[in-house]
């Protein structure tokens, strides 16, 4: 028997030598690989390869230097210009190491600044230094690129000139304009001009402001009746001049003036220092105008509040006294009163507007109003409904607007026929507004039952007094009637119907039936689709 041969090969290579060929195979990564070969004796020979792969190293160096630092030495080489340089080195593993140099070269900067300044601008600050006289100055700075920057200053200092102006004005002549500027108070002010040498020329203004007289007219505004006068008074000055509508009144130079004409009065006030001003206010005298009486009225309904809107024109009238006569023996002195008419019909309403200051000025207006008769509210027959089942309600068809109260259980409380869904008995009030704006309040009681039921009175009285005159089934939760039939004591059918709400009026073949006990039978379909039958007896009473 020949033995199986084995062998091991240990190999280390660089990454750029891949793939590695061994025994007819290529290998692209480090690892241990086995190959089975046939030996010369015809037996297997197992060869093992232990392959190690060493990486190729790279590095990048970024360098910025000033041009006065060249040449730059890197890895034994000298570089005199900016650029990207690459060299290949050998690592300890025997593989390549590629090193890259990115070299930036910054220049050494120079600058020259030529400056001319005026003597009132020194010292002149430049690069952290102050200079007070003409000359050439240099400074070595560190530039933004980290290299030296050599700056040179050529400085020239020039002279300035001065002048002064004095002025006195009244306070109401302000602002005072001088050399293109406006001044609103006394003081010393400087203005800078540019001289022939380009430097400031300092001009000084010494401004004196004299006070102006201050006064007001009383009364500020007033109304006068035709043929009367109003005394106007002003103060605050040494002399005065009265003006009417902006025009001086001849001879009106005192502190008081007896005005008889309407218009706008003012006064010019003159002080001892020669300054003058207009009074701080005007006095407007107005002849009392005649009021124009006018009014409108709101809803005109018996036993409802009628609101009167005062539309009178009172501009220029002053205080107005109001006298209302409602035409029913009552009156009011309010500006816009309200009134309740206890009866319907036509009423003549009178409004008199009188000037409170000039009683001879007045105006009167009369209107004939028609008060609509009140429509009495009624209580509707109670309605039986099934618990939590939507049922249609209907109010009288006499209105334009409807308001049901309370709104609980209603799908819409603002229509004539809302749906009600409730689990408890309720009483509703229905406020109805008719076509003339009057209000009627009706009442409806809702009785709630847990299930579909039929109620037929034990007796009825068909005597045509609109009270219990008809024998009809009272239904709760029914969608239709299959039949409601009434029989006399002989078993004769005297009435039948299939219509909900209809009933027997106590006649048969147009003849009134006698007082006795009648039998009735009923069959109807409830809202859940089931058929419910009932029967009973009712006494006809006359």
Short mmCIF file of C-alpha atoms in Angstrom, two decimals:
data_model
loop_
_atom_site.label_atom_id
_atom_site.label_comp_id
_atom_site.label_asym_id
_atom_site.label_seq_id
_atom_site.Cartn_x
_atom_site.Cartn_y
_atom_site.Cartn_z
CA UNK A 1 0.00 0.00 0.00
CA UNK A 2 1.44 3.44 -0.98
CA UNK A 3 0.90 6.39 1.46
CA UNK A 4 -1.09 9.58 0.64
CA UNK A 5 1.38 12.44 0.24
CA UNK A 6 0.91 15.94 1.69
CA UNK A 7 2.73 19.25 1.20
CA UNK A 8 2.36 22.84 2.49
CA UNK A 9 3.37 26.01 0.64
CA UNK A 10 3.54 29.39 2.52
CA UNK A 11 3.46 32.40 0.19
CA UNK A 12 3.30 36.19 0.95
CA UNK A 13 2.66 38.60 -1.97
CA UNK A 14 1.64 42.26 -2.47
CA UNK A 15 -1.93 43.20 -3.39
CA UNK A 16 -0.86 44.41 -6.83
CA UNK A 17 0.52 40.90 -7.61
CA UNK A 18 -2.94 39.31 -7.52
CA UNK A 19 -4.24 37.04 -8.88
CA UNK A 20 -1.69 34.40 -7.59
CA UNK A 21 -1.33 31.25 -9.72
CA UNK A 22 -0.63 27.92 -7.99
CA UNK A 23 -1.06 24.40 -9.30
CA UNK A 24 -3.11 25.68 -12.24
CA UNK A 25 -5.46 27.80 -10.06
CA UNK A 26 -5.77 31.61 -9.59
CA UNK A 27 -6.33 33.15 -6.15
CA UNK A 28 -7.44 36.78 -5.60
CA UNK A 29 -7.59 36.96 -1.80
CA UNK A 30 -5.58 35.79 1.20
CA UNK A 31 -6.50 32.36 2.66
CA UNK A 32 -5.68 28.62 2.97
CA UNK A 33 -6.38 26.55 -0.12
CA UNK A 34 -6.13 22.72 -0.64
CA UNK A 35 -5.54 20.93 -3.99
CA UNK A 36 -5.66 17.11 -4.44
CA UNK A 37 -3.16 15.86 -7.03
CA UNK A 38 -2.28 12.37 -8.34
CA UNK A 39 1.22 11.28 -7.25
CA UNK A 40 3.69 9.29 -9.35
CA UNK A 41 2.60 6.16 -7.54
CA UNK A 42 -0.96 6.79 -8.61
CA UNK A 43 -2.08 7.87 -5.10
CA UNK A 44 -3.57 11.20 -3.98
CA UNK A 45 -1.18 13.98 -3.08
CA UNK A 46 -2.79 16.77 -0.96
CA UNK A 47 -1.10 20.17 -1.41
CA UNK A 48 -1.92 23.11 0.92
CA UNK A 49 -1.32 26.79 0.09
CA UNK A 50 -1.20 29.42 2.91
CA UNK A 51 -1.53 32.70 0.96
CA UNK A 52 -0.87 36.09 2.66
CA UNK A 53 -1.68 39.38 0.75
CA UNK A 54 0.05 42.57 1.93
CA UNK A 55 -1.68 45.89 1.03
CA UNK A 56 -0.22 48.71 -1.07
CA UNK A 57 -0.09 51.81 1.15
CA UNK A 58 -0.97 55.36 0.03
CA UNK A 59 -0.59 58.72 1.74
CA UNK A 60 -1.35 62.37 0.84
CA UNK A 61 0.40 65.43 2.26
CA UNK A 62 -1.16 68.90 1.76
CA UNK A 63 1.34 71.77 2.28
CA UNK A 64 1.04 75.56 1.82
CA UNK A 65 4.25 77.63 1.95
CA UNK A 66 5.20 81.22 1.16
CA UNK A 67 7.30 81.78 -1.94
CA UNK A 68 10.17 83.04 0.26
CA UNK A 69 10.25 79.55 1.89
CA UNK A 70 11.15 77.71 -1.36
CA UNK A 71 12.61 75.25 -2.18
CA UNK A 72 10.39 72.89 -0.12
CA UNK A 73 12.10 69.57 0.85
CA UNK A 74 9.93 66.39 0.97
CA UNK A 75 11.12 62.74 1.07
CA UNK A 76 14.61 63.78 -0.05
CA UNK A 77 13.38 65.89 -2.99
CA UNK A 78 13.37 69.73 -3.47
CA UNK A 79 10.32 71.48 -4.95
CA UNK A 80 10.34 75.13 -6.12
CA UNK A 81 6.88 75.53 -7.60
CA UNK A 82 3.30 74.68 -6.63
CA UNK A 83 1.96 71.36 -7.92
CA UNK A 84 1.04 67.72 -7.15
CA UNK A 85 4.00 65.31 -6.82
CA UNK A 86 3.98 61.49 -6.40
CA UNK A 87 6.80 59.09 -5.34
CA UNK A 88 6.77 55.28 -4.84
CA UNK A 89 8.46 53.87 -1.72
CA UNK A 90 8.96 50.29 -0.44
CA UNK A 91 7.31 49.25 2.86
CA UNK A 92 8.73 46.84 5.45
CA UNK A 93 6.63 44.09 3.83
CA UNK A 94 8.40 44.68 0.51
CA UNK A 95 5.27 46.23 -1.12
CA UNK A 96 4.92 49.62 -2.77
CA UNK A 97 3.91 52.71 -0.74
CA UNK A 98 2.62 55.58 -2.95
CA UNK A 99 3.06 59.04 -1.36
CA UNK A 100 1.43 62.19 -2.85
CA UNK A 101 2.36 65.84 -2.11
CA UNK A 102 -0.12 68.69 -2.87
CA UNK A 103 2.06 71.79 -2.68
CA UNK A 104 0.56 75.32 -2.65
CA UNK A 105 2.86 78.39 -2.87
CA UNK A 106 1.47 81.69 -1.56
CA UNK A 107 3.05 84.96 -2.70
CA UNK A 108 4.43 87.68 -0.42
CA UNK A 109 2.02 90.66 -0.89
CA UNK A 110 2.82 94.37 -1.20
CA UNK A 111 0.46 97.36 -1.22
CA UNK A 112 0.64 101.15 -1.36
CA UNK A 113 -2.08 103.44 0.09
CA UNK A 114 -2.22 107.10 -0.94
CA UNK A 115 -4.37 109.17 1.45
CA UNK A 116 -5.18 112.88 1.69
CA UNK A 117 -6.96 113.98 4.88
CA UNK A 118 -7.95 117.26 6.44
CA UNK A 119 -6.39 118.48 9.68
CA UNK A 120 -9.64 117.86 11.60
CA UNK A 121 -9.45 114.18 10.60
CA UNK A 122 -6.08 113.48 12.30
CA UNK A 123 -4.79 111.40 13.88
CA UNK A 124 -5.27 109.11 10.91
CA UNK A 125 -5.51 105.46 11.88
CA UNK A 126 -3.90 102.93 9.57
CA UNK A 127 -3.01 99.31 10.30
CA UNK A 128 -3.21 99.84 14.06
CA UNK A 129 -1.08 102.98 14.07
CA UNK A 130 -2.07 106.69 14.36
CA UNK A 131 -0.44 109.36 12.17
CA UNK A 132 -0.84 113.14 12.74
CA UNK A 133 1.36 114.65 10.01
CA UNK A 134 2.17 114.16 6.36
CA UNK A 135 4.76 111.50 5.45
CA UNK A 136 5.48 108.01 4.05
CA UNK A 137 5.02 105.10 6.47
CA UNK A 138 5.53 101.31 6.10
CA UNK A 139 4.14 98.30 8.01
CA UNK A 140 4.84 94.56 7.68
CA UNK A 141 1.68 92.55 8.24
CA UNK A 142 0.67 88.93 8.16
CA UNK A 143 -1.51 88.33 5.11
CA UNK A 144 -4.65 86.21 5.05
CA UNK A 145 -2.58 83.48 3.33
CA UNK A 146 -0.15 83.38 6.26
CA UNK A 147 2.67 85.15 4.33
CA UNK A 148 4.20 88.57 4.84
CA UNK A 149 2.33 91.60 3.43
CA UNK A 150 4.37 94.85 3.16
CA UNK A 151 2.05 97.90 3.19
CA UNK A 152 3.14 101.51 2.46
CA UNK A 153 1.12 104.66 3.42
CA UNK A 154 1.67 107.99 1.65
CA UNK A 155 -0.20 110.49 3.89
CA UNK A 156 -0.97 114.18 3.08
CA UNK A 157 -2.65 116.42 5.78
CA UNK A 158 -4.60 119.53 4.55
CA UNK A 159 -6.00 122.57 6.51
CA UNK A 160 -9.77 123.53 7.14
CA UNK A 161 -11.55 127.03 7.28
CA UNK A 162 -14.34 128.53 9.59
CA UNK A 163 -17.19 131.21 9.53
CA UNK A 164 -20.13 132.34 11.85
CA UNK A 165 -23.72 133.65 11.25
CA UNK A 166 -26.18 135.00 13.93
CA UNK A 167 -30.01 134.99 13.44
CA UNK A 168 -33.17 135.67 15.57
CA UNK A 169 -36.65 134.34 14.59
CA UNK A 170 -40.09 133.78 16.14
CA UNK A 171 -40.97 130.27 17.25
CA UNK A 172 -43.77 129.98 14.69
CA UNK A 173 -41.31 130.82 11.91
CA UNK A 174 -39.50 127.57 12.55
CA UNK A 175 -38.05 125.62 11.00
CA UNK A 176 -35.29 128.12 10.13
CA UNK A 177 -33.57 127.26 6.87
CA UNK A 178 -29.84 127.94 6.59
CA UNK A 179 -27.32 126.49 4.15
CA UNK A 180 -29.80 123.84 3.02
CA UNK A 181 -30.66 122.68 6.56
CA UNK A 182 -33.78 123.18 8.75
CA UNK A 183 -33.53 124.06 12.47
CA UNK A 184 -36.43 123.81 14.98
CA UNK A 185 -34.88 125.20 18.17
CA UNK A 186 -32.40 127.79 19.40
CA UNK A 187 -28.73 126.81 19.56
CA UNK A 188 -25.35 126.84 17.88
CA UNK A 189 -25.11 124.71 14.76
CA UNK A 190 -22.16 123.82 12.54
CA UNK A 191 -22.35 122.97 8.87
CA UNK A 192 -19.43 121.47 6.98
CA UNK A 193 -18.71 122.51 3.39
CA UNK A 194 -16.00 121.30 1.08
CA UNK A 195 -13.29 123.90 0.43
CA UNK A 196 -11.18 124.36 -2.68
CA UNK A 197 -8.58 122.03 -1.19
CA UNK A 198 -11.21 119.37 -0.66
CA UNK A 199 -11.26 119.91 3.14
CA UNK A 200 -14.13 120.98 5.39
CA UNK A 201 -15.15 124.62 5.67
CA UNK A 202 -16.90 124.89 9.09
CA UNK A 203 -19.80 127.42 9.07
CA UNK A 204 -21.44 128.17 12.48
CA UNK A 205 -25.04 129.40 12.99
CA UNK A 206 -25.98 131.02 16.35
CA UNK A 207 -29.82 130.85 16.32
CA UNK A 208 -32.08 132.73 18.78
CA UNK A 209 -35.79 131.77 18.92
CA UNK A 210 -38.29 134.26 20.41
CA UNK A 211 -41.45 132.92 22.01
CA UNK A 212 -44.81 133.55 20.36
CA UNK A 213 -47.96 134.54 22.27
CA UNK A 214 -50.35 131.71 23.11
CA UNK A 215 -54.07 132.11 23.56
CA UNK A 216 -57.42 130.50 22.82
CA UNK A 217 -60.92 131.66 21.92
CA UNK A 218 -63.93 130.94 24.03
CA UNK A 219 -66.45 129.62 23.46
CA UNK A 220 -64.84 127.22 20.98
CA UNK A 221 -68.10 126.63 19.10
CA UNK A 222 -71.58 127.95 19.57
CA UNK A 223 -75.03 128.00 18.01
CA UNK A 224 -77.03 131.17 17.75
CA UNK A 225 -80.66 131.78 17.07
CA UNK A 226 -81.60 134.16 14.26
CA UNK A 227 -81.26 137.82 15.39
CA UNK A 228 -79.01 137.12 18.43
CA UNK A 229 -75.26 137.64 19.06
CA UNK A 230 -72.43 135.76 20.76
CA UNK A 231 -69.54 137.40 22.70
CA UNK A 232 -66.16 135.90 21.76
CA UNK A 233 -63.09 136.30 24.02
CA UNK A 234 -59.34 135.80 23.38
CA UNK A 235 -56.26 136.38 25.60
CA UNK A 236 -52.45 136.01 25.67
CA UNK A 237 -51.21 139.03 23.66
CA UNK A 238 -50.56 142.78 23.69
CA UNK A 239 -52.92 143.42 20.75
CA UNK A 240 -55.29 141.45 18.52
CA UNK A 241 -56.95 141.22 15.12
CA UNK A 242 -60.23 139.26 14.72
CA UNK A 243 -60.91 137.39 11.46
CA UNK A 244 -64.11 135.91 10.03
CA UNK A 245 -63.64 133.05 7.55
CA UNK A 246 -59.98 134.10 7.16
CA UNK A 247 -60.67 137.79 6.45
CA UNK A 248 -59.73 140.53 8.92
CA UNK A 249 -62.71 142.33 10.49
CA UNK A 250 -62.09 146.11 10.32
CA UNK A 251 -61.77 147.72 13.78
CA UNK A 252 -61.96 144.38 15.66
CA UNK A 253 -58.74 144.79 17.67
CA UNK A 254 -59.84 144.15 21.27
CA UNK A 255 -59.73 140.95 23.27
CA UNK A 256 -63.52 140.58 22.90
CA UNK A 257 -65.80 140.66 19.87
CA UNK A 258 -69.61 140.65 19.68
CA UNK A 259 -70.33 138.25 16.75
CA UNK A 260 -73.68 138.19 14.99
CA UNK A 261 -72.86 136.39 11.74
CA UNK A 262 -72.36 132.66 11.36
CA UNK A 263 -68.95 131.46 10.26
CA UNK A 264 -65.48 130.54 11.49
CA UNK A 265 -63.84 133.11 13.78
CA UNK A 266 -60.18 133.26 14.72
CA UNK A 267 -57.86 135.91 16.18
CA UNK A 268 -54.29 137.00 15.45
CA UNK A 269 -52.42 137.52 18.74
CA UNK A 270 -49.43 140.00 18.75
CA UNK A 271 -46.84 139.85 21.58
CA UNK A 272 -44.55 142.57 23.00
CA UNK A 273 -41.53 141.02 21.21
CA UNK A 274 -43.18 141.55 17.82
CA UNK A 275 -43.98 137.85 17.33
CA UNK A 276 -47.53 136.89 16.50
CA UNK A 277 -49.63 133.76 16.20
CA UNK A 278 -53.17 132.66 15.57
CA UNK A 279 -55.29 131.57 18.52
CA UNK A 280 -54.94 127.86 19.27
CA UNK A 281 -58.53 127.20 18.22
CA UNK A 282 -61.28 128.53 16.03
CA UNK A 283 -64.75 129.44 17.17
CA UNK A 284 -67.43 128.25 14.77
CA UNK A 285 -70.74 130.07 15.09
CA UNK A 286 -73.66 128.27 13.52
CA UNK A 287 -77.22 129.41 13.09
CA UNK A 288 -79.51 126.76 14.49
CA UNK A 289 -80.90 124.80 11.55
CA UNK A 290 -84.46 123.57 11.35
CA UNK A 291 -84.81 119.86 12.10
CA UNK A 292 -86.51 117.64 9.52
CA UNK A 293 -88.72 115.12 11.30
CA UNK A 294 -88.79 111.58 9.89
CA UNK A 295 -89.34 108.10 11.29
CA UNK A 296 -90.01 104.51 10.37
CA UNK A 297 -91.59 101.70 12.34
CA UNK A 298 -90.89 98.02 12.87
CA UNK A 299 -93.42 95.20 13.17
CA UNK A 300 -97.01 96.46 13.41
CA UNK A 301 -98.77 93.78 15.44
CA UNK A 302 -101.38 93.94 18.17
CA UNK A 303 -99.94 93.21 21.65
CA UNK A 304 -96.36 93.12 20.29
CA UNK A 305 -93.59 95.67 20.75
CA UNK A 306 -93.47 98.18 17.89
CA UNK A 307 -90.09 99.92 17.61
CA UNK A 308 -90.03 103.43 16.16
CA UNK A 309 -86.81 104.42 14.34
CA UNK A 310 -86.08 108.13 14.49
CA UNK A 311 -84.72 109.14 11.06
CA UNK A 312 -84.93 112.90 11.63
CA UNK A 313 -82.21 115.14 10.20
CA UNK A 314 -80.74 117.28 12.99
CA UNK A 315 -77.41 118.52 11.60
CA UNK A 316 -76.84 122.08 12.86
CA UNK A 317 -79.87 121.96 15.15
CA UNK A 318 -78.19 121.29 18.49
CA UNK A 319 -80.23 119.61 21.22
CA UNK A 320 -83.69 118.54 20.01
CA UNK A 321 -86.81 117.91 22.07
CA UNK A 322 -88.93 115.02 20.79
CA UNK A 323 -92.70 114.71 21.12
CA UNK A 324 -94.36 111.45 20.02
CA UNK A 325 -98.12 110.86 19.86
CA UNK A 326 -98.93 107.19 19.14
CA UNK A 327 -102.56 107.88 18.21
CA UNK A 328 -104.04 105.73 20.99
CA UNK A 329 -103.92 108.32 23.75
CA UNK A 330 -100.28 107.68 24.74
CA UNK A 331 -97.12 109.65 24.00
CA UNK A 332 -93.34 109.69 24.60
CA UNK A 333 -90.42 112.14 24.67
CA UNK A 334 -87.72 109.55 23.90
CA UNK A 335 -85.57 109.78 20.79
CA UNK A 336 -86.58 106.33 19.50
CA UNK A 337 -89.35 104.85 21.65
CA UNK A 338 -91.11 101.50 21.58
CA UNK A 339 -94.85 101.01 22.03
CA UNK A 340 -97.39 98.20 22.40
CA UNK A 341 -100.81 98.61 20.77
CA UNK A 342 -103.47 96.69 22.70
CA UNK A 343 -105.95 96.77 19.84
CA UNK A 344 -105.77 96.45 16.07
CA UNK A 345 -106.79 99.05 13.52
CA UNK A 346 -105.40 102.31 12.09
CA UNK A 347 -103.59 104.89 14.24
CA UNK A 348 -102.13 108.28 13.34
CA UNK A 349 -98.61 108.61 14.77
CA UNK A 350 -97.20 112.15 15.12
CA UNK A 351 -93.56 113.15 15.69
CA UNK A 352 -92.64 116.78 16.52
CA UNK A 353 -88.93 117.76 16.50
CA UNK A 354 -88.26 121.07 18.32
CA UNK A 355 -84.93 122.90 18.76
CA UNK A 356 -84.17 123.04 22.50
CA UNK A 357 -82.39 126.40 22.09
CA UNK A 358 -84.76 128.04 19.60
CA UNK A 359 -88.30 126.96 20.35
CA UNK A 360 -89.57 128.70 17.21
CA UNK A 361 -87.72 126.14 15.09
CA UNK A 362 -89.71 122.89 14.82
CA UNK A 363 -90.95 120.31 12.30
CA UNK A 364 -93.85 117.82 12.39
CA UNK A 365 -94.54 114.57 10.56
CA UNK A 366 -97.63 112.33 10.74
CA UNK A 367 -98.10 108.77 9.53
CA UNK A 368 -101.14 106.51 9.53
CA UNK A 369 -100.17 103.02 10.70
CA UNK A 370 -102.25 99.86 10.45
CA UNK A 371 -101.85 97.53 13.43
CA UNK A 372 -102.49 93.91 12.44
CA UNK A 373 -104.79 91.90 14.67
CA UNK A 374 -103.13 89.30 16.89
CA UNK A 375 -103.55 85.66 15.87
CA UNK A 376 -104.19 83.52 18.97
CA UNK A 377 -102.05 80.49 19.63
CA UNK A 378 -103.61 77.04 19.91
CA UNK A 379 -102.75 73.70 21.49
CA UNK A 380 -102.49 70.93 18.89
CA UNK A 381 -103.93 67.47 19.59
CA UNK A 382 -101.33 65.38 21.42
CA UNK A 383 -99.28 63.06 19.25
CA UNK A 384 -98.35 59.50 20.24
CA UNK A 385 -94.92 58.41 19.03
CA UNK A 386 -92.78 55.31 19.32
CA UNK A 387 -89.70 55.59 21.55
CA UNK A 388 -86.57 56.68 19.62
CA UNK A 389 -88.43 56.41 16.30
CA UNK A 390 -88.34 59.40 13.92
CA UNK A 391 -91.84 60.88 13.59
CA UNK A 392 -92.93 63.84 11.47
CA UNK A 393 -94.47 66.84 13.25
CA UNK A 394 -96.49 69.55 11.53
CA UNK A 395 -97.25 73.12 12.60
CA UNK A 396 -100.05 75.28 11.20
CA UNK A 397 -99.39 76.49 7.67
CA UNK A 398 -99.81 80.16 8.54
CA UNK A 399 -96.23 81.44 8.73
CA UNK A 400 -93.02 82.24 6.95
CA UNK A 401 -90.71 81.33 9.84
CA UNK A 402 -90.93 78.65 12.51
CA UNK A 403 -88.98 78.17 15.76
CA UNK A 404 -89.59 75.01 17.79
CA UNK A 405 -88.57 74.97 21.48
CA UNK A 406 -86.92 73.11 23.01
CA UNK A 407 -84.74 71.93 20.13
CA UNK A 408 -84.02 68.60 21.88
CA UNK A 409 -84.95 65.62 19.70
CA UNK A 410 -85.66 67.70 16.56
CA UNK A 411 -83.74 67.31 13.33
CA UNK A 412 -84.43 70.95 12.38
CA UNK A 413 -86.17 73.34 14.79
CA UNK A 414 -86.57 76.04 12.11
CA UNK A 415 -89.02 74.42 9.69
CA UNK A 416 -92.77 73.79 9.68
CA UNK A 417 -92.55 69.98 9.75
CA UNK A 418 -89.45 68.71 11.60
CA UNK A 419 -88.79 65.10 12.60
CA UNK A 420 -88.78 64.26 16.30
CA UNK A 421 -86.83 61.35 17.83
CA UNK A 422 -87.18 61.08 21.59
CA UNK A 423 -87.26 58.58 24.45
CA UNK A 424 -89.34 60.75 26.81
CA UNK A 425 -92.54 62.77 26.69
CA UNK A 426 -92.03 66.38 25.59
CA UNK A 427 -94.04 69.55 25.14
CA UNK A 428 -92.99 71.86 22.33
CA UNK A 429 -93.84 75.50 21.73
CA UNK A 430 -93.89 76.65 18.11
CA UNK A 431 -93.20 80.35 17.51
CA UNK A 432 -94.62 81.24 14.10
CA UNK A 433 -93.87 84.50 12.24
CA UNK A 434 -96.54 85.25 9.65
CA UNK A 435 -96.32 87.24 6.43
CA UNK A 436 -96.79 90.60 8.19
CA UNK A 437 -94.16 89.84 10.82
CA UNK A 438 -96.52 89.04 13.69
CA UNK A 439 -95.84 86.18 16.06
CA UNK A 440 -98.10 83.28 17.05
CA UNK A 441 -97.15 80.72 19.71
CA UNK A 442 -98.71 77.23 19.44
CA UNK A 443 -98.19 74.21 21.72
CA UNK A 444 -97.83 70.47 20.99
CA UNK A 445 -97.47 67.59 23.49
CA UNK A 446 -95.59 64.44 22.45
CA UNK A 447 -96.45 61.21 24.29
CA UNK A 448 -93.83 58.42 23.98
CA UNK A 449 -94.57 54.67 23.99
CA UNK A 450 -92.14 51.75 24.11
CA UNK A 451 -93.96 49.65 21.47
CA UNK A 452 -96.62 49.83 18.79
CA UNK A 453 -100.06 50.18 20.38
CA UNK A 454 -103.69 50.93 19.44
CA UNK A 455 -106.12 52.91 21.60
CA UNK A 456 -109.86 53.10 20.84
CA UNK A 457 -112.13 55.18 23.13
CA UNK A 458 -114.61 53.27 25.32
CA UNK A 459 -117.29 55.80 24.33
CA UNK A 460 -117.85 58.68 21.91
CA UNK A 461 -120.46 61.42 21.47
CA UNK A 462 -121.19 62.24 17.81
CA UNK A 463 -123.21 65.39 18.57
CA UNK A 464 -121.16 67.64 16.26
CA UNK A 465 -119.68 69.86 18.97
CA UNK A 466 -116.11 69.11 17.79
CA UNK A 467 -115.39 67.18 21.01
CA UNK A 468 -115.13 63.38 20.79
CA UNK A 469 -117.42 63.38 17.73
CA UNK A 470 -115.58 60.60 15.80
CA UNK A 471 -114.65 57.05 16.77
CA UNK A 472 -111.17 56.45 15.43
CA UNK A 473 -108.20 54.28 16.46
CA UNK A 474 -105.34 56.20 18.05
CA UNK A 475 -102.19 54.54 16.72
CA UNK A 476 -98.60 54.41 17.98
CA UNK A 477 -95.92 53.02 15.68
CA UNK A 478 -98.12 51.94 12.76
CA UNK A 479 -97.26 52.42 9.11
CA UNK A 480 -100.68 51.43 7.67
CA UNK A 481 -104.17 50.10 8.51
CA UNK A 482 -105.37 46.94 6.88
CA UNK A 483 -108.90 47.54 8.29
CA UNK A 484 -110.82 49.23 11.07
CA UNK A 485 -114.41 47.95 11.18
CA UNK A 486 -117.39 48.78 13.39
CA UNK A 487 -120.40 46.40 13.88
CA UNK A 488 -123.75 46.98 15.58
CA UNK A 489 -125.15 44.54 18.05
CA UNK A 490 -126.70 42.53 15.20
CA UNK A 491 -123.30 42.00 13.62
CA UNK A 492 -124.03 44.39 10.78
CA UNK A 493 -120.98 46.29 9.41
CA UNK A 494 -121.74 50.01 9.84
CA UNK A 495 -118.29 51.47 9.11
CA UNK A 496 -114.84 50.51 7.82
CA UNK A 497 -111.69 52.33 6.72
CA UNK A 498 -108.05 51.72 5.81
CA UNK A 499 -106.95 55.36 6.22
CA UNK A 500 -104.95 56.46 9.26
CA UNK A 501 -106.70 59.32 11.03
CA UNK A 502 -110.21 58.63 9.69
CA UNK A 503 -113.07 57.39 11.92
CA UNK A 504 -116.81 56.69 12.29
CA UNK A 505 -119.12 59.70 12.80
CA UNK A 506 -121.98 57.57 14.27
CA UNK A 507 -124.06 57.39 11.05
CA UNK A 508 -124.87 54.54 8.71
CA UNK A 509 -126.33 55.19 5.28
CA UNK A 510 -126.70 58.87 6.26
CA UNK A 511 -128.79 57.98 9.29
CA UNK A 512 -127.72 58.60 12.88
CA UNK A 513 -127.29 55.30 14.72
CA UNK A 514 -128.88 54.62 18.11
CA UNK A 515 -127.15 54.74 21.46
CA UNK A 516 -125.87 51.27 22.17
CA UNK A 517 -122.64 49.28 22.39
CA UNK A 518 -120.77 48.67 19.13
CA UNK A 519 -118.03 46.13 18.41
CA UNK A 520 -114.88 47.08 16.54
CA UNK A 521 -112.02 45.08 15.04
CA UNK A 522 -108.63 46.35 13.87
CA UNK A 523 -105.67 45.04 11.89
CA UNK A 524 -102.66 47.14 11.03
CA UNK A 525 -98.99 46.89 10.06
CA UNK A 526 -96.47 48.28 12.57
CA UNK A 527 -93.34 50.10 11.46
CA UNK A 528 -91.31 46.91 12.00
CA UNK A 529 -93.53 45.09 9.43
CA UNK A 530 -95.51 42.91 11.83
CA UNK A 531 -99.33 42.78 11.65
CA UNK A 532 -101.12 43.65 14.89
CA UNK A 533 -104.80 42.87 15.45
CA UNK A 534 -107.15 44.13 18.17
CA UNK A 535 -110.85 44.27 18.98
CA UNK A 536 -113.11 45.84 21.58
CA UNK A 537 -116.38 47.59 22.39
CA UNK A 538 -117.37 51.26 22.34
CA UNK A 539 -120.56 52.90 23.58
CA UNK A 540 -122.24 55.53 21.37
CA UNK A 541 -123.66 58.27 23.58
CA UNK A 542 -125.92 61.08 22.44
#
